[in-house]
Short mmCIF file of C-alpha atoms in Angstrom, two decimals:
data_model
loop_
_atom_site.label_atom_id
_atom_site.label_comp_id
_atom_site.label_asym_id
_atom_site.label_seq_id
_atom_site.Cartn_x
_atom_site.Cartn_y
_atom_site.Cartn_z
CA UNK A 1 0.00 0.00 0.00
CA UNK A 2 1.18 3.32 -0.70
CA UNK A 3 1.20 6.16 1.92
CA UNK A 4 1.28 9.96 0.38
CA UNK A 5 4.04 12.10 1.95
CA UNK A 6 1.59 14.03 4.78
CA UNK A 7 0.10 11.05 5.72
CA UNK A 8 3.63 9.35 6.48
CA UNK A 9 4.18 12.75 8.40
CA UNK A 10 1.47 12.47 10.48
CA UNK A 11 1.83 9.01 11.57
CA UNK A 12 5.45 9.79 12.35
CA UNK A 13 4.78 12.91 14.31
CA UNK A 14 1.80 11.12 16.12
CA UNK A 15 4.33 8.26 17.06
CA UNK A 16 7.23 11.12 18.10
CA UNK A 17 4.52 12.79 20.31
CA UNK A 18 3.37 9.10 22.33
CA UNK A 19 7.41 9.02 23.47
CA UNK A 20 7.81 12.48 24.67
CA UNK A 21 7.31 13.31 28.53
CA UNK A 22 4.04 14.43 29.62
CA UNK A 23 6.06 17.68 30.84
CA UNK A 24 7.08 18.94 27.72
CA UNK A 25 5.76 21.95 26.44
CA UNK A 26 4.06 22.73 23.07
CA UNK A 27 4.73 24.94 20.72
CA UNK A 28 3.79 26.12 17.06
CA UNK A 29 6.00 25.60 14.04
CA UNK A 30 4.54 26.44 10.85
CA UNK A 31 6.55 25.66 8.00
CA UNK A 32 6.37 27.85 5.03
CA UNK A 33 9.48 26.71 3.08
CA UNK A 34 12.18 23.77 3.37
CA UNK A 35 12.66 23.32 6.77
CA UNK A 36 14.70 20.12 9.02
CA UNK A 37 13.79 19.83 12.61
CA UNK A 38 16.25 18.21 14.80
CA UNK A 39 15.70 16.31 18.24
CA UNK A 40 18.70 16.48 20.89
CA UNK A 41 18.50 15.86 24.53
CA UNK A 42 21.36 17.38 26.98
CA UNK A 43 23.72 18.61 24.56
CA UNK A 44 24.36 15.27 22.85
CA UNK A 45 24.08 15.31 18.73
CA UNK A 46 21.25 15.94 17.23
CA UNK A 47 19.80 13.68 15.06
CA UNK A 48 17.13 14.07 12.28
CA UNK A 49 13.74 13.51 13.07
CA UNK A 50 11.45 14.65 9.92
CA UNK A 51 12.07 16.92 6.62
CA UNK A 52 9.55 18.59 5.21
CA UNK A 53 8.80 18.71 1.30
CA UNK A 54 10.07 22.23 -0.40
CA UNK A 55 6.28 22.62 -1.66
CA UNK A 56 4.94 21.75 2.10
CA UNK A 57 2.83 23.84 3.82
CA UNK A 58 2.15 22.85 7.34
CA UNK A 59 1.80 23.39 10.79
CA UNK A 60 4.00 20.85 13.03
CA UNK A 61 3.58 20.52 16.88
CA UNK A 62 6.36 19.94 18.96
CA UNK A 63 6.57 18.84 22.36
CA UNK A 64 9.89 20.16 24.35
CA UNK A 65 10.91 19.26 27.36
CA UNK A 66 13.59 21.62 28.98
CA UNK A 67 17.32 20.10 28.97
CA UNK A 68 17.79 20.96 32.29
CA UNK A 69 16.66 18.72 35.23
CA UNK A 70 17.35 20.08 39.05
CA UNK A 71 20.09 22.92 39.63
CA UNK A 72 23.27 23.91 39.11
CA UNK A 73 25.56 25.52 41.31
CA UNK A 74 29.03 26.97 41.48
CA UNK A 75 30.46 28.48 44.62
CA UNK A 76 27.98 30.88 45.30
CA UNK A 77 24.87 31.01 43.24
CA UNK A 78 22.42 27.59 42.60
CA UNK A 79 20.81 27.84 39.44
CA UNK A 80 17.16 26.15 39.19
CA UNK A 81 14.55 26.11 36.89
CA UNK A 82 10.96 27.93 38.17
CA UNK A 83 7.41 28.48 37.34
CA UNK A 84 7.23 31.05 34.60
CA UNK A 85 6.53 34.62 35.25
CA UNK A 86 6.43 38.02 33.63
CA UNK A 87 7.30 41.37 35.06
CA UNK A 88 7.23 43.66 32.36
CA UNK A 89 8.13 47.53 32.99
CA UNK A 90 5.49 50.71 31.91
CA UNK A 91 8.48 52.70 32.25
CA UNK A 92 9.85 55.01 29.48
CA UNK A 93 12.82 53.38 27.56
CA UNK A 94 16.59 54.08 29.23
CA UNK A 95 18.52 53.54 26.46
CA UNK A 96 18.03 52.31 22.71
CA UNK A 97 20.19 51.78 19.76
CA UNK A 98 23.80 49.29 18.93
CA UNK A 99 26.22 48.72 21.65
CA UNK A 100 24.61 51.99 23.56
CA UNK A 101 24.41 51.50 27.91
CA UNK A 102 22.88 53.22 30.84
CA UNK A 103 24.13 53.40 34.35
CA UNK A 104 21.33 53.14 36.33
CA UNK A 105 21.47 53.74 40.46
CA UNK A 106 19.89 51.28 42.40
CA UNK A 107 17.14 51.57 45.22
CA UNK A 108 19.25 49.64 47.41
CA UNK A 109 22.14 48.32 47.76
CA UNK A 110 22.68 44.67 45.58
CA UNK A 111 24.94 41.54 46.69
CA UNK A 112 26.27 40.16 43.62
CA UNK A 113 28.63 37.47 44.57
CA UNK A 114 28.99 38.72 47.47
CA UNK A 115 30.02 42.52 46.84
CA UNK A 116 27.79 45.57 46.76
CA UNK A 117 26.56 47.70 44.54
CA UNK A 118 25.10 50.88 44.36
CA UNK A 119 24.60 51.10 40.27
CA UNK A 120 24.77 48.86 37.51
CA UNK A 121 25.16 49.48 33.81
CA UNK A 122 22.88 47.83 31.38
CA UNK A 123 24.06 47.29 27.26
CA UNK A 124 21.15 46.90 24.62
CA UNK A 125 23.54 43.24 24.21
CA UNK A 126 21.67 41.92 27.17
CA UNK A 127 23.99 42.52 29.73
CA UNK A 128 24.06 43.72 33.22
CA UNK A 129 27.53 44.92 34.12
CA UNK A 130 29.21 45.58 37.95
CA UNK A 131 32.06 47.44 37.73
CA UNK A 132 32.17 48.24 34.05
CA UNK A 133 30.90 50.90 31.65
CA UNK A 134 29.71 50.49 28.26
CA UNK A 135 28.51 47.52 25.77
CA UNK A 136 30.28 44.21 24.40
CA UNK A 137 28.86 40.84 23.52
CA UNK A 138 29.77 37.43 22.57
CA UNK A 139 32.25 37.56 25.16
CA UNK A 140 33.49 34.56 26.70
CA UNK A 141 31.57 34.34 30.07
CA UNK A 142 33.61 32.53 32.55
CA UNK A 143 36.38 35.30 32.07
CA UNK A 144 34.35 38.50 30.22
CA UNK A 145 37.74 40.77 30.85
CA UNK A 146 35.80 43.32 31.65
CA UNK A 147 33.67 43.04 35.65
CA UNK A 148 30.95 40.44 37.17
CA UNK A 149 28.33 40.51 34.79
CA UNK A 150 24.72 38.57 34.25
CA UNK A 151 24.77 37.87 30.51
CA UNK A 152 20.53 37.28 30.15
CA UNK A 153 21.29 36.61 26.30
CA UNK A 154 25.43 36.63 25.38
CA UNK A 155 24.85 37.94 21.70
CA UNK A 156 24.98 41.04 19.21
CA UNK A 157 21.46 42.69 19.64
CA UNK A 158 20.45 46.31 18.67
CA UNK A 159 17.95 48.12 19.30
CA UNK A 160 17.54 51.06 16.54
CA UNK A 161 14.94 50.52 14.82
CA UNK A 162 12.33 49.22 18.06
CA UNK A 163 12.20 48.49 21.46
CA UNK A 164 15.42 49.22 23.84
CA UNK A 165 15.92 48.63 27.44
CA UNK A 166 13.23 49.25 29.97
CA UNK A 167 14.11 49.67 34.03
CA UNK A 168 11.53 49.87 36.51
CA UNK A 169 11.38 49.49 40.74
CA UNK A 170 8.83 47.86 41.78
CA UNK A 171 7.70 46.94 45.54
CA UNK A 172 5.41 44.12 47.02
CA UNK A 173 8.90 42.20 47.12
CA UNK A 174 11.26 45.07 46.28
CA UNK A 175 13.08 44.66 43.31
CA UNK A 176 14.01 45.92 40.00
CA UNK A 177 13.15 45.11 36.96
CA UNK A 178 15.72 44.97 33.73
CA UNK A 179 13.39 44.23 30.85
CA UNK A 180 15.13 43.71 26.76
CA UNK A 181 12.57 44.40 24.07
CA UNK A 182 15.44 43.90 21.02
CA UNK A 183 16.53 42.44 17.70
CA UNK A 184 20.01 41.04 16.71
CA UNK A 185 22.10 43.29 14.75
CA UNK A 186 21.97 40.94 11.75
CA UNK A 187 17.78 41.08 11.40
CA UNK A 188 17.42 44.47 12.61
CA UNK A 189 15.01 46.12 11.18
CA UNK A 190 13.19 43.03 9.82
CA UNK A 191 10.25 43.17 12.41
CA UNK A 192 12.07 39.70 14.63
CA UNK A 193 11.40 41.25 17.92
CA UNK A 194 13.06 39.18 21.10
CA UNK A 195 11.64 40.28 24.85
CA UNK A 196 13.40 39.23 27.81
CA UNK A 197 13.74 40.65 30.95
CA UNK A 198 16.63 40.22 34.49
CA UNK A 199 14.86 40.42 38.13
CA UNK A 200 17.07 41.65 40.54
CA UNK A 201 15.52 41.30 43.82
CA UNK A 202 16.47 43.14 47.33
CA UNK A 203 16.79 39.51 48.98
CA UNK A 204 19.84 38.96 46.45
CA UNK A 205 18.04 36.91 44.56
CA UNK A 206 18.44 37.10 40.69
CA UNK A 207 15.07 36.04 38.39
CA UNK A 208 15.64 35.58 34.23
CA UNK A 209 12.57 35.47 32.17
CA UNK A 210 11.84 35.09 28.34
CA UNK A 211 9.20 36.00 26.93
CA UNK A 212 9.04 35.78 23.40
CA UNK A 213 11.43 35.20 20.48
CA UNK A 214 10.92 34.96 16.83
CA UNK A 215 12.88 32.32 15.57
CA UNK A 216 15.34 33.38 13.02
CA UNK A 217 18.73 31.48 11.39
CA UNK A 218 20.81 34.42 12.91
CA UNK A 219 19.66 33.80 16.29
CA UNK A 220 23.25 33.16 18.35
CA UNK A 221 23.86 32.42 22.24
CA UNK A 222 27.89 32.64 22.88
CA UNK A 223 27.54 31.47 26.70
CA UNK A 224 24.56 33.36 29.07
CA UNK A 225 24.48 33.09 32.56
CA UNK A 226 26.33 34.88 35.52
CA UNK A 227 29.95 35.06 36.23
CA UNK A 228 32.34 36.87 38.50
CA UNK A 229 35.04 37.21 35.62
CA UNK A 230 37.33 35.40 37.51
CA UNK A 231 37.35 32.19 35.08
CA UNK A 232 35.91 30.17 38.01
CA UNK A 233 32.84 31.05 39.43
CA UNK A 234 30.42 31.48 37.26
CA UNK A 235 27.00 29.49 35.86
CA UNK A 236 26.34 28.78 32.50
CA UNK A 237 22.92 28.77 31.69
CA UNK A 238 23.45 27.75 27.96
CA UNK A 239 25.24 25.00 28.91
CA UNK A 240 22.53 23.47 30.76
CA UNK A 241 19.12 24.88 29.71
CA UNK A 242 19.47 25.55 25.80
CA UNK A 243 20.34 28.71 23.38
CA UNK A 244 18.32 31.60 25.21
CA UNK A 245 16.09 31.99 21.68
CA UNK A 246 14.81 28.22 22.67
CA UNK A 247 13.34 29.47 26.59
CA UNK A 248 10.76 31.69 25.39
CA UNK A 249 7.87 31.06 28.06
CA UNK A 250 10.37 30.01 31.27
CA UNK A 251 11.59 31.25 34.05
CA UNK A 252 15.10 30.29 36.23
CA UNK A 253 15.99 31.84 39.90
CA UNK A 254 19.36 31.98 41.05
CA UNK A 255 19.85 31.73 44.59
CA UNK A 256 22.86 32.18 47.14
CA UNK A 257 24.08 28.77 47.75
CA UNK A 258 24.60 26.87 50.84
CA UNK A 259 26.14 29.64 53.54
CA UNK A 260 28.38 32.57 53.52
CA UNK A 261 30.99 34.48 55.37
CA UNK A 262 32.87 37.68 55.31
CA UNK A 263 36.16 38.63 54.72
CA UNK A 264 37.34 42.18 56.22
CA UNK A 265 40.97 43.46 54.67
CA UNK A 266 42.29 46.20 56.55
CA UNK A 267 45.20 48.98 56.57
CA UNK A 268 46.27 49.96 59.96
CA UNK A 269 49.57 51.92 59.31
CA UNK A 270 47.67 53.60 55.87
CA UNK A 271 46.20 52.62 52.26
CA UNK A 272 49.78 52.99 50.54
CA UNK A 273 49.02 49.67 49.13
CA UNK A 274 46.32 47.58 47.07
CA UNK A 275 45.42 43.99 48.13
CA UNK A 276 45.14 41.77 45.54
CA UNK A 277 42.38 38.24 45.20
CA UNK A 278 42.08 35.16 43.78
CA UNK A 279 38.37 35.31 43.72
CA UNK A 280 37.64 38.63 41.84
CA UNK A 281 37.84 41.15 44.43
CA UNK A 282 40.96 44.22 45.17
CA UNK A 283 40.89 46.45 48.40
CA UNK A 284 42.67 49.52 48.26
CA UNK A 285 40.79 50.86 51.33
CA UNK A 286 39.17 48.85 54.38
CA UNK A 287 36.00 46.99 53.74
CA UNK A 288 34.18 43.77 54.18
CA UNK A 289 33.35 41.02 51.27
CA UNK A 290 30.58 38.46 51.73
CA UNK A 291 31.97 34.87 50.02
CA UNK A 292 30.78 31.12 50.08
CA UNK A 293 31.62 29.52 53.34
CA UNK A 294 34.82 27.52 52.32
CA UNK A 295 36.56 29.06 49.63
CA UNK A 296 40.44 28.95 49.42
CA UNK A 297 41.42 32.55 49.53
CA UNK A 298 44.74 34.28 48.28
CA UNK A 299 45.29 37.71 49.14
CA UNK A 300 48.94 39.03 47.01
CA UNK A 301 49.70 42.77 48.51
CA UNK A 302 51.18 45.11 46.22
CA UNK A 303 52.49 48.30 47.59
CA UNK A 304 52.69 51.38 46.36
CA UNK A 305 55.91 52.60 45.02
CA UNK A 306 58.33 53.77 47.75
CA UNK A 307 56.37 51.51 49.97
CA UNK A 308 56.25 48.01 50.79
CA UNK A 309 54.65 45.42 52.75
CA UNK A 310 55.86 45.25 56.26
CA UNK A 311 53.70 42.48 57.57
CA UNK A 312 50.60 40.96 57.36
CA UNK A 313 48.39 40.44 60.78
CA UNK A 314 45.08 39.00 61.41
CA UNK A 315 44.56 35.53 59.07
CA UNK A 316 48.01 35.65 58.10
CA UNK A 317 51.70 36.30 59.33
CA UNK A 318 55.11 37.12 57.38
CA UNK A 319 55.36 39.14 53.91
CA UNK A 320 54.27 36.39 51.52
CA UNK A 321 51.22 35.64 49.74
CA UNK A 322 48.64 35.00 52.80
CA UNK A 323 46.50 31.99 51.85
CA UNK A 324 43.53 30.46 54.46
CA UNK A 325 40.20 28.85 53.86
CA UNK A 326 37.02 31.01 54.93
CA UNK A 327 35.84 28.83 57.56
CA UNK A 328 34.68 31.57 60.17
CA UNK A 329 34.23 35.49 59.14
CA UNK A 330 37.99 36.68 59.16
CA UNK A 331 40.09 39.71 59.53
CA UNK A 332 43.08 40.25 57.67
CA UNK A 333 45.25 43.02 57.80
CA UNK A 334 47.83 44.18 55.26
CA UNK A 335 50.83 46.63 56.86
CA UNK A 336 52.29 48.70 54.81
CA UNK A 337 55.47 50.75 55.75
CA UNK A 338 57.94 53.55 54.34
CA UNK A 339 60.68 51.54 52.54
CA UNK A 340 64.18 53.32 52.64
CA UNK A 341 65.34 51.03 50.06
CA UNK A 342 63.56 53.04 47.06
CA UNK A 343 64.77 56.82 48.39
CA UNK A 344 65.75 57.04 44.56
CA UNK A 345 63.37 56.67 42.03
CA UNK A 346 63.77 56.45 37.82
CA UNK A 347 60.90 57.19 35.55
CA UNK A 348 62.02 55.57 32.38
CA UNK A 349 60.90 57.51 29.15
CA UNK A 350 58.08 54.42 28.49
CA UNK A 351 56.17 54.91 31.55
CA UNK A 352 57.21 52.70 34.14
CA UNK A 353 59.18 53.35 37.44
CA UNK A 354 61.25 51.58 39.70
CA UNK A 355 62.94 52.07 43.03
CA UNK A 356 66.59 52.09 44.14
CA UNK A 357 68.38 52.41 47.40
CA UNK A 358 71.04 54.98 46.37
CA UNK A 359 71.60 58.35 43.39
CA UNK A 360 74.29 55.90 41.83
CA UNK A 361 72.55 52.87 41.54
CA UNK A 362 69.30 55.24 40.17
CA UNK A 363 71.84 57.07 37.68
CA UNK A 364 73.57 53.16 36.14
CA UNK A 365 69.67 52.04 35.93
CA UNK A 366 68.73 55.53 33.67
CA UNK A 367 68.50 55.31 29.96
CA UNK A 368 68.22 58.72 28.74
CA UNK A 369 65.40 61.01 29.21
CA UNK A 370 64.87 59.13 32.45
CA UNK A 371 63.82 61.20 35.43
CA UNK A 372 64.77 60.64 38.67
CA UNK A 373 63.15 61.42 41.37
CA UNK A 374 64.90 61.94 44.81
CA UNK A 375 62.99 61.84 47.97
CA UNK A 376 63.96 64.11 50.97
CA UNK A 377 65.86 62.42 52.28
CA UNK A 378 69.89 62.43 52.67
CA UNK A 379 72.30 59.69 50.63
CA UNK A 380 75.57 59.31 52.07
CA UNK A 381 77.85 58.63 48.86
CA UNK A 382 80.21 59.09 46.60
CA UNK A 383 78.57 59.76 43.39
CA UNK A 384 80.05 59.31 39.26
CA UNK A 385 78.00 60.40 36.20
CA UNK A 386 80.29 59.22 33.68
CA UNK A 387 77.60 57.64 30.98
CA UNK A 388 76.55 59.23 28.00
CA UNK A 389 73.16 60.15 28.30
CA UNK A 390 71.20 62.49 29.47
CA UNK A 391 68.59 62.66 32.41
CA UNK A 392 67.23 64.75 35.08
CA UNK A 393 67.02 65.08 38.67
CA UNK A 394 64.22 65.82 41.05
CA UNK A 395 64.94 65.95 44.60
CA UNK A 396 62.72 66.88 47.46
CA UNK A 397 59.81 64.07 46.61
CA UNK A 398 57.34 62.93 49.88
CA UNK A 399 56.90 59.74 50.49
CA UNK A 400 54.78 57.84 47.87
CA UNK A 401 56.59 60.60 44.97
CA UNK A 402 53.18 62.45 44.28
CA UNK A 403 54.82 65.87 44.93
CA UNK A 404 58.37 67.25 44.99
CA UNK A 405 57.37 69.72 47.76
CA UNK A 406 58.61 68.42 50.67
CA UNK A 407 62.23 70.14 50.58
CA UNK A 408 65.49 69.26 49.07
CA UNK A 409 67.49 66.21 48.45
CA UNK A 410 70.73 66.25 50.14
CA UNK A 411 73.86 63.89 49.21
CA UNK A 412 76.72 64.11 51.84
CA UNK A 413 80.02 63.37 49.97
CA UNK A 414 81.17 64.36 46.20
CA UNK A 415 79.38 64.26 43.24
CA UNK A 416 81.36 64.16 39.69
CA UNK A 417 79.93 64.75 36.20
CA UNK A 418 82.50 63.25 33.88
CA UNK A 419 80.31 62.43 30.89
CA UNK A 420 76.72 63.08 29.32
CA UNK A 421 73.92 65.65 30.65
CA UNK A 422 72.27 66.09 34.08
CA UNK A 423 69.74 68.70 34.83
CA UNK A 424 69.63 68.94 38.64
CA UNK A 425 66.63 70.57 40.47
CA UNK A 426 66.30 70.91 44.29
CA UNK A 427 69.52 68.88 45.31
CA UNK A 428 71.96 70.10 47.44
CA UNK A 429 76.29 68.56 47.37
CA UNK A 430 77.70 68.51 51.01
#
């Protein structure tokens, strides 16, 4: 018996639809021109399941079932699938257009991975930045080079020609809402609208909805999710859920996972100094972090110049990297002190410095149009410009060399000039 091509469609969809989970959820495909549909489950290959005749005009049901089953968590945030749910903002549009951002100050203050914020700058690429200014996209999100970011769709959107981004507090549970109405840069202007929308709550608590997409063949997802741009904490929802264009009509939370303490770096003997992290954060004044309740911390100091790290107290001891595992909220103190050892400084002609302990070692160091920079200070030696080049000298610098204001250098011995050019300001030859 012979079965005409719809017919032999039908029966195969009906028999596709009786092994599909009673979970999945529908949705309309209609099928103007040539079209393949592929089945995959969890990332594996996809394999073809029915192709439609280039004359075929139909309208194909298929039943979906969301790739990703329970949570996922990194160190800080879980990542869980929930019921769907819609903002929406009535507010007038914040900014519009390619690669265009706003800054936006928040109601309150908002823990994202465990630091506050104050502001946050939303791109028309989908993005939420902390810490950075203006746009970028198809970034890789585990290390975005740029700040902690939630990336609610990681691709090349614009906004010219309709919609923009939408921002909106709203109460009865506080929380803002980020809401996307957009079109990739490759179909803008071809009426493919995309609306999505970020939930930042007061609780800490981060919501992404889609809404609608219109399905296009330049629809792209390079990684979305939330990282802290320190290549290991961070969630991928593409990874585990599907291309953002493919969750129109769902809903995922993320939530603080498991339970957290903080981490207070101090400066007792001054800020002459920046401490350094492994897990995304720098202090160059006093203040307290909130991280996941065992994480290995690192904390590198790096002085200023003409400073240098006299000891660490608190978590750590000695003048090495200090290195503990947040088990209990902890204090740790970086000491910086005055470091005779760089009383001479050379600023090379490229822009970089460095710090000697005497005028002679400073002077064999200088290439010319080197500056150096003396601090007030007094250098018992016996001194021999005999290179040809030519630099200058500063004396009289404070301590960290911001000013020259302080008085004169003074070098107690004899000072010869037997080759090359020295201009000398505020030194003094005893």
């Amino acid at each position: 018996m012979k079965i005409s091509g719809i017919i032999a469609i039908t029966l195969l969809l009906g028999m596709l639809f009786m092994a599909l989970p009673t979970t999945a959820r529908a949705i309309e495909l209609v099928a103007n021109e040539p079209v393949t549909i592929y089945n995959t489950t969890n990332g594996e290959e996809p394999t073809t399941t029915i192709n439609t005749d280039s004359m075929m005009s139909t309208t194909l049901s298929e039943s979906v079932a969301s790739m990703m089953s329970g949570s996922v968590s990194d160190a800080y945030y879980t990542l869980a699938s929930t019921s769907y749910s819609w903002d929406g903002t009535t507010a007038e549009r914040s900014t519009y257009g390619d690669e265009s951002s706003v800054t936006y100050s928040l109601p309150w203050s908002f823990s994202f991975y465990g630091q506050s914020y104050s502001q946050i700058t939303v791109d028309t690429n989908g993005n939420i930045w902390f810490g950075s200014s203006g746009s970028a996209h198809s970034f890789n999100l585990a290390s975005t080079g740029r700040s902690p970011v939630i990336a609610a769709w990681n691709n090349d959107l614009s906004s010219y020609l309709t919609g923009g981004v939408f921002i909106q507090q709203k109460t009865s549970p506080e929380r803002v809402v980020i809401e996307w109405q957009t079109e990739t840069y490759t179909d803008e202007g071809r009426c493919r609208p995309h609306n999505f929308e970020v939930v930042l709550f007061q609780t800490g608590e981060i919501r992404l909805d889609y809404g609608s997409f219109t399905t296009s063949v330049t629809n792209a997802d390079f990684g979305s999710g939330v990282s802290l741009n320190d290549g290991s904490m961070f969630i991928n929802l593409t990874a585990n859920a599907g291309n953002v264009y493919s969750l129109g009509g769902q809903s995922f939370l993320l939530s603080v996972s498991g339970t957290t303490k903080t981490l207070d770096v101090g400066f007792p003997t001054g800020n002459y100094g920046t401490v350094i992290s492994n897990v995304g954060f720098s202090w160059s004044a006093s203040s307290v972090k909130t991280l996941p309740t065992g994480s290995l911390i690192v904390l590198t100091a790096a002085p200023l110049l003409g400073y240098k790290l006299n000891n660490w107290s608190g978590a750590c001891t000695g003048t090495g990297a200090c290195s503990f595992t947040l088990s209990i909220n902890t204090v740790a103190n970086a000491n910086f002190s005055y470091d005779s050892a760089q009383n001479a400084v050379v600023a090379f002609p490229d822009g970089t410095s460095t710090g000697y302990s005497s005028l002679q070692s400073a002077y064999n160091a200088a290439s010319t149009g080197s500056i150096l920079k003396l601090r007030a200070a007094t250098f018992s030696e016996t001194v021999n410009f005999n290179q040809a080049k030519s630099i200058s000298i500063n004396g009289g610098y404070n301590g960290d060399y911001t000013a020259n204001m302080a008085g004169q250098s003074v070098v107690y011995g004899t000072l010869t000039i037997a080759s090359g050019t020295v201009v000398v300001d505020s030194l003094s030859i005893r």
